[in-house]
CSV table of C-alpha atoms in Angstrom, one decimal:
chain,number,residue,atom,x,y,z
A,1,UNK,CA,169.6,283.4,111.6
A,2,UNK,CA,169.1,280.0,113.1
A,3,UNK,CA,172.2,278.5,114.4
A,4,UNK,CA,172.7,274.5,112.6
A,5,UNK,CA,174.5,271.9,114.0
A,6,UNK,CA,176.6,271.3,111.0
A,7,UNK,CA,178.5,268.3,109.7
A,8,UNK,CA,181.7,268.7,107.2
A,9,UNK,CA,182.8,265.2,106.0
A,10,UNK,CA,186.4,265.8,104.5
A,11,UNK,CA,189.0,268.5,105.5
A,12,UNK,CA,190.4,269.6,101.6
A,13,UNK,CA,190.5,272.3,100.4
A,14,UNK,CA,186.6,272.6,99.7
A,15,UNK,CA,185.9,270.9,102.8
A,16,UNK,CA,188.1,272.7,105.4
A,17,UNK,CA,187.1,275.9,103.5
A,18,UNK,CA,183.4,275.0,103.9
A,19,UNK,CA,183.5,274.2,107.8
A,20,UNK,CA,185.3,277.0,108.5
A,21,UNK,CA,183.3,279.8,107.0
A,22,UNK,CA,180.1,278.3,108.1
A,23,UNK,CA,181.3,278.2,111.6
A,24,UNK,CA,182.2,282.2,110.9
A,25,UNK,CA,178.4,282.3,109.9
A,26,UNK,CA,177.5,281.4,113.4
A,27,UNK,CA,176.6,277.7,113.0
A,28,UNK,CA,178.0,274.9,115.1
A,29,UNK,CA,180.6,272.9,112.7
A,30,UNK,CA,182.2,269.7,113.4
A,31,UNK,CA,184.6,268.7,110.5
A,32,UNK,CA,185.3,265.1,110.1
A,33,UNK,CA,188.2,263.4,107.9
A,34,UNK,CA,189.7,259.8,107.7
A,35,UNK,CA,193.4,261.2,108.0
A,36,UNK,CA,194.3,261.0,112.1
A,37,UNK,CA,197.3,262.6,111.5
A,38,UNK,CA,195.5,265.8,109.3
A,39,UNK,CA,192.6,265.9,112.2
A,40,UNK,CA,194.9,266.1,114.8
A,41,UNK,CA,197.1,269.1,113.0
A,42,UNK,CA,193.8,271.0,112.7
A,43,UNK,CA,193.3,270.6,116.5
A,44,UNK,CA,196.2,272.2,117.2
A,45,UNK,CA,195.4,274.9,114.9
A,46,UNK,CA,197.7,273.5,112.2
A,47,UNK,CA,196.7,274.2,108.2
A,48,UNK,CA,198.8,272.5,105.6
A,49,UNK,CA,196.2,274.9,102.8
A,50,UNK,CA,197.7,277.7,101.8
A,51,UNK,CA,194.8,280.2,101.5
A,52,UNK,CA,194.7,283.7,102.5
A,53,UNK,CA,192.4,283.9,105.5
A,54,UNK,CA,191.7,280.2,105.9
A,55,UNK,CA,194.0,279.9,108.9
A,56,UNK,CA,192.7,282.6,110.7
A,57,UNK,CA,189.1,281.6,110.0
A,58,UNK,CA,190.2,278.4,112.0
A,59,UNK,CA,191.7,279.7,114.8
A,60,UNK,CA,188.6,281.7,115.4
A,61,UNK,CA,186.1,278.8,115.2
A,62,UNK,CA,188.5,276.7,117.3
A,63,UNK,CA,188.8,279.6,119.8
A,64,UNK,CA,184.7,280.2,119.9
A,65,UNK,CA,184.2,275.8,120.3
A,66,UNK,CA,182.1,276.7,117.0
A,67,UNK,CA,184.2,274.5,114.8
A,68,UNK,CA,185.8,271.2,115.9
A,69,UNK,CA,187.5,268.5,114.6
A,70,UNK,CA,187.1,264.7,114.7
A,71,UNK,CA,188.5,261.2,112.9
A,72,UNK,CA,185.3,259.6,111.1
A,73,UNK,CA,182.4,260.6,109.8
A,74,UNK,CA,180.2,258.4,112.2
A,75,UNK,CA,180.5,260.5,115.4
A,76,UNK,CA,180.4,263.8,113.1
A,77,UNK,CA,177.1,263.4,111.5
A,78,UNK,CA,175.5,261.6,114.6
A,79,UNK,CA,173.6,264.9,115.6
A,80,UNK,CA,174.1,267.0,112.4
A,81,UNK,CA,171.0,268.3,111.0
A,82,UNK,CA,172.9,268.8,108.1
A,83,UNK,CA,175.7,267.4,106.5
A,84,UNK,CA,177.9,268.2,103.3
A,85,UNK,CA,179.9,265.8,101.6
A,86,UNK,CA,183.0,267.6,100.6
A,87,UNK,CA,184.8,264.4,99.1
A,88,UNK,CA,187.7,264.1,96.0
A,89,UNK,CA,186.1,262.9,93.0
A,90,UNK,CA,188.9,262.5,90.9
A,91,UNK,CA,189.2,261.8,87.2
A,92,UNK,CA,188.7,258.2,86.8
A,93,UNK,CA,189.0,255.7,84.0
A,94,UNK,CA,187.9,257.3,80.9
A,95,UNK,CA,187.4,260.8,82.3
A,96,UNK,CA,184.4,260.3,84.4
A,97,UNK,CA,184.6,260.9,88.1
A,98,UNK,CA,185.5,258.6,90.1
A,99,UNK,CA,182.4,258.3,93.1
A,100,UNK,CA,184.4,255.5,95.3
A,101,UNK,CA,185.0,258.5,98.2
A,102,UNK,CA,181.5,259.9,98.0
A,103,UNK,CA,179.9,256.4,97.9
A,104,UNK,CA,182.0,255.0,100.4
A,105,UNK,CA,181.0,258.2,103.3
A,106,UNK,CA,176.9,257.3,102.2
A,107,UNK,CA,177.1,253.8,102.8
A,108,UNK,CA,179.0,254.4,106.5
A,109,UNK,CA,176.6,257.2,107.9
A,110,UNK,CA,173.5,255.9,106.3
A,111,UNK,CA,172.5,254.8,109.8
A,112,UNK,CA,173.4,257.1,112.1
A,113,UNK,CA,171.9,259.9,110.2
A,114,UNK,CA,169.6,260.9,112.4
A,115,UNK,CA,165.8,261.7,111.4
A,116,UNK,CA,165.0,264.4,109.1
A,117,UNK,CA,168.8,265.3,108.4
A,118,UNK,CA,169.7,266.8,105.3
A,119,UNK,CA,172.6,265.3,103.3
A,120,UNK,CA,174.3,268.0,100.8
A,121,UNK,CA,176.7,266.9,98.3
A,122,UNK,CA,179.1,270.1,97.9
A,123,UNK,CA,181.5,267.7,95.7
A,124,UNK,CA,182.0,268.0,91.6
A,125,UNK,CA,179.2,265.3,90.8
A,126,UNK,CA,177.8,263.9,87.9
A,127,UNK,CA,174.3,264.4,87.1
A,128,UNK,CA,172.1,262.0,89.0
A,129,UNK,CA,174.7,261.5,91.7
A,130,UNK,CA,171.8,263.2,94.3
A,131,UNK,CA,169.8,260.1,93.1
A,132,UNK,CA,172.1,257.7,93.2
A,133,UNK,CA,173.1,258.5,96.9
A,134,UNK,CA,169.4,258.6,98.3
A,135,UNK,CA,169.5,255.2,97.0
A,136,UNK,CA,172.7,254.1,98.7
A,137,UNK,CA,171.4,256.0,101.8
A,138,UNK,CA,167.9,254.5,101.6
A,139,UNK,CA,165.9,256.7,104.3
A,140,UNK,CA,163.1,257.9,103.1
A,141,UNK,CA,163.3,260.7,106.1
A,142,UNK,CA,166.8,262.2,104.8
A,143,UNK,CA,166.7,264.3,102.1
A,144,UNK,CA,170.2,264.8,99.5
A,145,UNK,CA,170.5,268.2,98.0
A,146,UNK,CA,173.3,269.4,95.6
A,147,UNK,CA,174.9,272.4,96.8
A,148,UNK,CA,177.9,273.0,94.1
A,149,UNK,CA,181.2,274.9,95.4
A,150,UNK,CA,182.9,277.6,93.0
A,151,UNK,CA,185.3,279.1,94.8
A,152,UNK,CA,188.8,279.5,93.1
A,153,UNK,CA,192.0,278.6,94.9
A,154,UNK,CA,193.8,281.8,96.2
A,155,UNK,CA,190.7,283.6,97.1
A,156,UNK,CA,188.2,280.6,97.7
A,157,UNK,CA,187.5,282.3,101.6
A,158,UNK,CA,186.7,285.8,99.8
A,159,UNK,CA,184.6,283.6,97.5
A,160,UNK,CA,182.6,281.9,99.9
A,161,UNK,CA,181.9,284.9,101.8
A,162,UNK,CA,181.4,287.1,98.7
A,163,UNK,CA,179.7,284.5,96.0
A,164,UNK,CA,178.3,285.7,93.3
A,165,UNK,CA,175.5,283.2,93.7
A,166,UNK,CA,174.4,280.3,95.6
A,167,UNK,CA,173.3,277.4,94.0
A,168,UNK,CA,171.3,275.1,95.7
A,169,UNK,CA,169.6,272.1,93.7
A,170,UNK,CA,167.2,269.3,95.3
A,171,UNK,CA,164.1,267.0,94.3
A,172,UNK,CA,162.7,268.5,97.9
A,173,UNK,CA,161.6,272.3,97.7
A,174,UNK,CA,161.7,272.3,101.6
A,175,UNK,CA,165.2,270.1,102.0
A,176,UNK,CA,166.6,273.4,99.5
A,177,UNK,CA,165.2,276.0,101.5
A,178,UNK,CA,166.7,274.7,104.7
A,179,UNK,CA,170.5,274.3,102.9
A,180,UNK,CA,169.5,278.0,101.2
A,181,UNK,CA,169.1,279.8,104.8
A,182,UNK,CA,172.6,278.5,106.2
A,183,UNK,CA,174.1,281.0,103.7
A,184,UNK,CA,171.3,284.2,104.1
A,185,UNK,CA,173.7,286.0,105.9
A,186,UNK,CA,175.5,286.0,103.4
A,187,UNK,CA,173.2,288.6,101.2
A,188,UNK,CA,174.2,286.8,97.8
A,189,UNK,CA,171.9,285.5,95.1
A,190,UNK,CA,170.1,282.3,95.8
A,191,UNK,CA,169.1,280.2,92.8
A,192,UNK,CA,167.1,276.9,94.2
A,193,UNK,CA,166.8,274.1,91.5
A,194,UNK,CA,166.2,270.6,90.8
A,195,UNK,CA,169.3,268.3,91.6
A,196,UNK,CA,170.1,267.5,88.2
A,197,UNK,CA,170.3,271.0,87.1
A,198,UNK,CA,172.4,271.6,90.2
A,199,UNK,CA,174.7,268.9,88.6
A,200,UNK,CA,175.5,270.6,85.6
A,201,UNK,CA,175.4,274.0,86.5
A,202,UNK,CA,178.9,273.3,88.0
A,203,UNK,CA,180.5,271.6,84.9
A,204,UNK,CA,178.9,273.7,82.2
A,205,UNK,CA,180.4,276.9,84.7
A,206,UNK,CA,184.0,275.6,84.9
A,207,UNK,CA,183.7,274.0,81.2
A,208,UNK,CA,182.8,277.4,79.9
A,209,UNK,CA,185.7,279.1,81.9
A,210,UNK,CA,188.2,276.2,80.3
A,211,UNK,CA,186.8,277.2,76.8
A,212,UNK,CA,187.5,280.5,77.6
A,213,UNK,CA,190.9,280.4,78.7
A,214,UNK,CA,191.9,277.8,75.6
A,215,UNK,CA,190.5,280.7,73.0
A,216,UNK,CA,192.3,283.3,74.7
A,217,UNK,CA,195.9,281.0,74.5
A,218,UNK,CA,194.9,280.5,70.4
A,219,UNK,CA,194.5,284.4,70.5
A,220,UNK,CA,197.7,284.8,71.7
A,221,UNK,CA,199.1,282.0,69.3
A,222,UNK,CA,197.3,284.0,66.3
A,223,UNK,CA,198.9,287.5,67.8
A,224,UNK,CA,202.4,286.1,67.2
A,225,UNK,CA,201.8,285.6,63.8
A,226,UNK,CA,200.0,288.7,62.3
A,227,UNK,CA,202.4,290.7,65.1
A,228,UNK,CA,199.5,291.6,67.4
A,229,UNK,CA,200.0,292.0,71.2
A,230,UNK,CA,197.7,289.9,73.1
A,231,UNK,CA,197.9,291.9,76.2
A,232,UNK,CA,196.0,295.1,74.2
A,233,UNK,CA,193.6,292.8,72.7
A,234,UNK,CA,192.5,291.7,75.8
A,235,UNK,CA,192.1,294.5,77.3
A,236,UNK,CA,189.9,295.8,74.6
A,237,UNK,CA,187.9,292.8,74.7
A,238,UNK,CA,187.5,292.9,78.4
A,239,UNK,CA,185.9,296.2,78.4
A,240,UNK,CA,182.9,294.5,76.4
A,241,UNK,CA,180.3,293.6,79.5
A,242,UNK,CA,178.8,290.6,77.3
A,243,UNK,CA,182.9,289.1,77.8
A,244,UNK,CA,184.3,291.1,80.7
A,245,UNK,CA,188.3,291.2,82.2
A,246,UNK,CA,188.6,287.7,83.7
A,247,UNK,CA,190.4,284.3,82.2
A,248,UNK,CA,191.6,286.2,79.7
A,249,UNK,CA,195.2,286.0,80.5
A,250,UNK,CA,197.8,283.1,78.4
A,251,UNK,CA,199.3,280.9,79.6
A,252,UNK,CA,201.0,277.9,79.6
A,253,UNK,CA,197.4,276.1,79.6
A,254,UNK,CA,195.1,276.0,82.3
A,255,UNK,CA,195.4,273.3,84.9
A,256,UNK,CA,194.5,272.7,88.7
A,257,UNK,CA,192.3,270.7,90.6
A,258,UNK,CA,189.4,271.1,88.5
A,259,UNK,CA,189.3,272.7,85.1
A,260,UNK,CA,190.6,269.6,83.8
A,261,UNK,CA,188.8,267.0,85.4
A,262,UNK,CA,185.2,268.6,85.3
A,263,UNK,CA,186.4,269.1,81.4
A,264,UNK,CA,186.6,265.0,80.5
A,265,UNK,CA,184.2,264.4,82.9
A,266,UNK,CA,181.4,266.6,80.5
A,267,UNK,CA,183.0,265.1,77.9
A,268,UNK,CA,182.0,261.7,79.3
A,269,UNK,CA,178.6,262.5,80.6
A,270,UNK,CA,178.1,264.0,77.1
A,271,UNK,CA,179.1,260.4,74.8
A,272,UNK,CA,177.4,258.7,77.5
A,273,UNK,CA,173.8,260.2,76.4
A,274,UNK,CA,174.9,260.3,72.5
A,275,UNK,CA,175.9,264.0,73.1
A,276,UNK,CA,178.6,265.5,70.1
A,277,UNK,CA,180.5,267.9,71.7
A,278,UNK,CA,183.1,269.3,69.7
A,279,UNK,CA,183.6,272.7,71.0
A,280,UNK,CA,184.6,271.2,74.4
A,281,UNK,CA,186.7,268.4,72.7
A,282,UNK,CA,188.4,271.6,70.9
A,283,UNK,CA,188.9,272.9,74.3
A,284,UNK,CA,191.1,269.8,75.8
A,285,UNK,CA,192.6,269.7,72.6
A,286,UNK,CA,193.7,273.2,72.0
A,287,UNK,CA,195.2,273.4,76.0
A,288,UNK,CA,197.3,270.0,75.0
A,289,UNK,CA,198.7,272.0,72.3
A,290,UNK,CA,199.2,275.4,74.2
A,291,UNK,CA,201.6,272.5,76.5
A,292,UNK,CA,203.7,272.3,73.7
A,293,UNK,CA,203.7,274.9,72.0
A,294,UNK,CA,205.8,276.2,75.0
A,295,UNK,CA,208.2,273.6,74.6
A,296,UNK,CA,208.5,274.2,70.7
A,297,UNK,CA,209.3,277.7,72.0
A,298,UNK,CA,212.0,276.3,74.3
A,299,UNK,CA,213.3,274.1,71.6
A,300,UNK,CA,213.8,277.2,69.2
A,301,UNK,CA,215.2,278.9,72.2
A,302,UNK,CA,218.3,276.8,72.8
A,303,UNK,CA,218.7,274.7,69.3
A,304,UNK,CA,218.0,270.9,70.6
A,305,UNK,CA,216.1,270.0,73.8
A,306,UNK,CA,218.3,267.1,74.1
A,307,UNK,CA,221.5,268.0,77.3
A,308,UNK,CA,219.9,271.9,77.3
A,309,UNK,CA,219.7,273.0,80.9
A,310,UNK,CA,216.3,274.8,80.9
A,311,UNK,CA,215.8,276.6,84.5
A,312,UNK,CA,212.2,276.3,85.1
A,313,UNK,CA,210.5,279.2,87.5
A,314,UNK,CA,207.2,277.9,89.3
A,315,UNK,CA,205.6,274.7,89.2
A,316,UNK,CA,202.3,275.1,91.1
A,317,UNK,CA,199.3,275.6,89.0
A,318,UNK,CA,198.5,279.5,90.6
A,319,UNK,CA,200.4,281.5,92.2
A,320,UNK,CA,199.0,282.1,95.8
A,321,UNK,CA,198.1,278.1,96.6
A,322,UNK,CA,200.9,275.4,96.9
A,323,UNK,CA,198.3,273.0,94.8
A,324,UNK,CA,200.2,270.8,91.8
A,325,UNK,CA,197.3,268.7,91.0
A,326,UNK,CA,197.3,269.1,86.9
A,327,UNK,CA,199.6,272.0,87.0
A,328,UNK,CA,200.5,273.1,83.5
A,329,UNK,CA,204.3,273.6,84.4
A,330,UNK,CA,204.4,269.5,85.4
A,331,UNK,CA,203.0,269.6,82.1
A,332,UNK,CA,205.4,271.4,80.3
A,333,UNK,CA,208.2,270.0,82.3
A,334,UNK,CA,207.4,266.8,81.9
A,335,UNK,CA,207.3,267.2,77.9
A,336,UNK,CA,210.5,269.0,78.3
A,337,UNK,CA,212.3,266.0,80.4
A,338,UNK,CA,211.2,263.8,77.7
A,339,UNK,CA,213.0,265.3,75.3
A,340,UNK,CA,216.3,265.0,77.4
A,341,UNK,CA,216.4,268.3,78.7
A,342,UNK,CA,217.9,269.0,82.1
A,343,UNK,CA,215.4,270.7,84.6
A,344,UNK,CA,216.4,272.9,87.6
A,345,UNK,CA,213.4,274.4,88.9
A,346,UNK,CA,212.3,276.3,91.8
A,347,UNK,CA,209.1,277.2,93.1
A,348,UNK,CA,208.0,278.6,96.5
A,349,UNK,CA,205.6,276.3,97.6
A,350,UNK,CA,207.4,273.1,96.7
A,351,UNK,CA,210.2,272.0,99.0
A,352,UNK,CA,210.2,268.3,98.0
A,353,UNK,CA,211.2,266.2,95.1
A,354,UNK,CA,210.0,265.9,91.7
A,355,UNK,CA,210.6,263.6,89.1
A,356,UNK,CA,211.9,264.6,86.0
A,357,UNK,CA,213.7,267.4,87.7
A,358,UNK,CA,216.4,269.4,90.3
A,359,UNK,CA,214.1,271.2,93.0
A,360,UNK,CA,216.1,274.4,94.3
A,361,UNK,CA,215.1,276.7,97.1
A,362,UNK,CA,216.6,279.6,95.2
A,363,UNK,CA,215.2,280.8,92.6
A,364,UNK,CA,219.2,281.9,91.5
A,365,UNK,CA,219.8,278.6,91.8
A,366,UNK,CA,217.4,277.6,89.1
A,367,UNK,CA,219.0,279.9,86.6
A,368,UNK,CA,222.6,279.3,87.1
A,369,UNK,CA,224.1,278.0,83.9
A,370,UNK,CA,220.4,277.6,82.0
A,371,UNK,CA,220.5,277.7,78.3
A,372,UNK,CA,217.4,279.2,79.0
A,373,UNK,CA,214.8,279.9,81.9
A,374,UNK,CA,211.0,279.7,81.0
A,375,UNK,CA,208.6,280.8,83.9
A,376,UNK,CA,205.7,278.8,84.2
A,377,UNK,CA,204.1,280.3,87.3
A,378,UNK,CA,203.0,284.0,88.0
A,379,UNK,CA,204.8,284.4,91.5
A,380,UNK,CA,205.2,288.4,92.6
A,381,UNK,CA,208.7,286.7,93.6
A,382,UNK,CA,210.1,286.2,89.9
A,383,UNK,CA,209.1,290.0,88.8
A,384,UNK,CA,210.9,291.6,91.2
A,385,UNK,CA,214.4,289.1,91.0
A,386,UNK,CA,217.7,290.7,89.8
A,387,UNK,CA,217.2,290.1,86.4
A,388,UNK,CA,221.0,291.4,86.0
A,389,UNK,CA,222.4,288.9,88.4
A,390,UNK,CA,220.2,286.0,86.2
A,391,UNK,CA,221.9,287.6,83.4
A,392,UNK,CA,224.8,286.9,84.8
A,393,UNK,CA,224.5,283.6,85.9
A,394,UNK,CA,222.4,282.2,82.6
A,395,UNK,CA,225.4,280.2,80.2
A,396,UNK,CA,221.9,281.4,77.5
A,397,UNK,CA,220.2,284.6,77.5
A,398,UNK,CA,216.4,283.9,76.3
A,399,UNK,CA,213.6,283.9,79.1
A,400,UNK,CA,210.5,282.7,78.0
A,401,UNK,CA,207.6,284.1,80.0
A,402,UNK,CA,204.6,282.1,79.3
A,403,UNK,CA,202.3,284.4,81.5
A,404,UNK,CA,203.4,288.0,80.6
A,405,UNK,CA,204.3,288.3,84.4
A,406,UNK,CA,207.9,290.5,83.6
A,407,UNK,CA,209.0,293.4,83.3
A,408,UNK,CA,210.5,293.6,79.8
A,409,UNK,CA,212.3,296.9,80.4
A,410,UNK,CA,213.7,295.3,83.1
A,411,UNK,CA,215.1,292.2,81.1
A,412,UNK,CA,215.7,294.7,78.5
A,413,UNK,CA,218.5,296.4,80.8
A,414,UNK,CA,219.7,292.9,81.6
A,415,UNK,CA,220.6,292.5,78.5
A,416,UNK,CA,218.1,289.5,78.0
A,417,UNK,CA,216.1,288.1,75.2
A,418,UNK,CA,212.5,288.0,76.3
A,419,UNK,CA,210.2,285.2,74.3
A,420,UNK,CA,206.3,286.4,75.9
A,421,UNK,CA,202.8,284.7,75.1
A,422,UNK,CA,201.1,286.7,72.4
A,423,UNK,CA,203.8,289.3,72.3
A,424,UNK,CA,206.1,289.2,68.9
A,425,UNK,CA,208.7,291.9,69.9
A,426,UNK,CA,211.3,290.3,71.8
A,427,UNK,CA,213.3,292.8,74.1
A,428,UNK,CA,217.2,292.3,73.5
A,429,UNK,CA,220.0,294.9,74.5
C-alpha cells in the first residue's frame, strides 16, 4: 500500500475518527481544526469523544509521528495529496443543510492546495455539493470526490475498520480510484460512483434506517393494543434475511447527530425537485408522535403532569457516546417540563446543567421521591441498580422503560409497576 500524506480538516467525531484510523492504515495524517484549545488537548493525547478505541487509536498515531495535530486548515493541506472535509452540516432553515462550514474551509485552502490534490468531502452533503465546491475551489487540477461516512456512534472505530462497504463517488474515474486505494487494506467492498449518486446513497441509507426504526415504534404501539409483545415479534421478524435483527428495537424515538437531520434534509432536496414523499414525511411524523406518546404514558402514570416529580434515567441519545445532539430523552423531557412536571435526571455522560431539569450524579438521586421514573437511555448501569432500594426511595411505584432495557423480574420483586414499549403485561407485586 502506498503511504498518503493525508489531510483531516475538522476534529468531530467523523473527523477525529477519520484521521486516526487512516493514520492506523499506515498513511501520514495531519488533522486540522479551528478550536486552539481542542488541537492542543489532542496534542497532549487528550479526547473529549467517548468512543471505544478512539483514544487509543490516537495515542498510537501520536506515538508513531503518523498522526499530528494543527490549528487551521492552511498549513494542513499545504502538502496533502489528499484532503477530506469532515465539517458539521447542520440542519438549517427549513431542513436543508446548512454548507456555511464546508464552504467556508473551500474558499480558505483553494490556494494552497497544491497541484493535483484530491479534495474529498466525507461530510452529510446534499446532492451536487461535489459541484458546487469545484466551483468555489476553481482549479481545474484538483479533483472533489464524495466519500460518505457511516459509521454509528459507539462502534464508529469497529466500523471504519470493518465497513460493510466503501463508497466512493466522483465525476473523475482516476480522482475515485486514488480515494478507493487509501482504504484497500481494509479488504471491504468498494462501490465507485458518480458524485451525485454518492450524495444520496448516504441520505436514502440513514432515511431508510429512520423509516425503519419509526415502523418498528408503531409495531410496538399496535402490540399494546391487540396485547402482543413486541420483543417476540421482532425477533421473529429478524430472523427473515430480506429484514434482518438490527433497528428493530423501540424506543422513545430515534434521535442523534444524524437520523434527524439527514431525514428533513431529503425531505427538502425532495420538494425542492417537485418530489412527494410521503412515506418519509410519515417517518418524521410517526417519531414526533412516538415523543409523546411516552409522555401520555407518564401522564397516565402519575394522574396530572402538572407538580409530578418524574425521575428521568439517561439523557444521551445512545448508550456508549456522551452525544445529546437531538436526543430523544431532551425530547421527551422537554415535552414533559412543559407540562409542569418536575425533572431530576441523571445520566452518565452528562455532568453539567440542563434546562428544564435537576442533573444528579446518582442515579438514586434521580429517583428519590419520583411519582414515577421513566428511563430514556439503555445504560448497562440502570439494569443492574437496586431496583428495591428505588422502590424504596420512589413516593410512586410505576417505571416506564421506553427501551425494554429491565429486568422485569427484578422490578417484579421490588414490588414495582413496570409500563414497557410494546409489552401490555405490566409486572406488579
Amino acid at each position: 500500500m502506498f503511504v498518503r500524506r493525508i489531510a483531516v480538516v475538522g476534529t468531530g467525531y467523523v473527523g477525529l475518527t477519520t484521521g486516526a484510523c487512516l493514520a492506523s492504515l499506515g498513511h501520514r495524517v495531519e488533522c486540522a481544526d479551528v478550536d486552539a484549545l481542542k488541537v492542543n488537548r489532542l496534542r497532549a493525547g487528550q479526547v473529549d469523544i467517548l468512543e471505544p478505541g478512539l483514544a487509543e487509536l490516537v495515542a498510537r498515531g501520536r506515538a508513531t509521528g503518523g498522526l499530528t495535530f494543527v490549528e487551521g486548515a492552511r498549513g494542513a493541506v499545504a502538502d496533502a495529496e489528499v484532503v477530506f472535509l469532515c465539517l458539521p452540516t447542520p440542519m438549517g432553515a427549513g431542513g436543508a443543510a446548512d454548507l456555511g462550514a464546508v464552504e467556508a474551509v473551500a474558499r480558505e485552502i483553494r490556494d494552497v492546495l497544491p497541484r493535483d490534490a484530491v479534495v474529498v468531502c466525507k461530510s452529510t452533503v446534499p446532492v451536487g455539493t461535489s459541484v458546487r465546491l469545484a466551483a468555489l475551489l476553481g482549479r481545474e487540477d484538483v479533483a472533489v470526490v464524495s466519500n460518505p461516512e457511516f459509521l454509528r456512534e459507539g462502534s464508529a472505530v469497529h466500523d471504519f475498520l470493518h465497513p460493510d462497504r466503501v463508497v466512493v463517488g466522483s465525476d473523475s474515474p482516476r480522482a475515485a480510484e486514488r480515494v478507493a486505494a487509501l482504504f484497500a487494506g481494509l479488504g471491504a467492498p468498494t462501490v465507485l460512483m458518480d458524485a451525485a449518486s454518492a450524495e444520496m446513497v448516504k441520505y436514502a441509507a440513514n432515511c431508510f434506517l429512520a423509516m425503519k426504526l419509526s415502523y418498528v415504534n408503531a409495531v410496538a404501539e399496535l402490540c399494546e393494543l391487540v396485547g402482543a409483545d413486541v420483543t417476540s415479534v421482532t425477533e421473529g421478524m429478524g430472523h427473515d434475511r430480506r429484514i434482518g435483527q438490527a433497528f428493530l428495537k423501540p424506543g422513545p424515538g430515534w434521535g442523534g447527530s444524524c437520523l434527524p437531520k439527514d431525514a428533513h434534509a431529503m425531505l427538502r432536496v425532495a420538494d425542492a425537485v417537485g418530489v412527494d414523499f410521503p412515506l418519509l414525511r410519515a417517518t418524521v411524523e410517526t417519531n414526533a408522535r412516538q415523543q409523546r406518546r411516552v409522555v401520555d404514558k407518564v401522564r397516565r402514570a402519575v394522574g396530572a403532569l402538572a407538580g409530578a416529580r418524574i425521575g428521568v434515567l439517561g439523557l444521551v441519545f445512545k448508550a456508549g457516546t456522551n452525544d445529546l445532539r437531538d436526543s430523544p430523552a431532551l425530547a421527551v423531557a422537554e415535552l414533559l417540563a412543559l407540562e409542569g412536571a418536575e425533572l431530576v435526571a441523571h445520566d452518565p455522560q452528562v455532568d453539567r446543567p440542563l434546562p428544564g431539569m435537576t442533573v444528579v450524579d446518582d442515579p438514586y438521586a434521580a429517583v428519590r421521591g419520583a411519582d414515577a421514573v421513566v428511563l430514556l437511555t439503555e445504560w448497562p448501569e440502570f439494569r443492574a441498580l437496586d431496583w428495591a432500594r428505588v422502590a424504596a426511595l420512589m413516593a410512586g411505584s410505576t417505571v416506564l422503560d421506553t427501551r425494554n432495557h429491565l429486568d422485569p423480574d427484578a422490578l417484579l420483586r421490588a414490588g414495582l409497576v413496570l409500563d414497557g414499549t410494546g409489552r401490555v403485561h405490566r409486572v406488579t407485586a
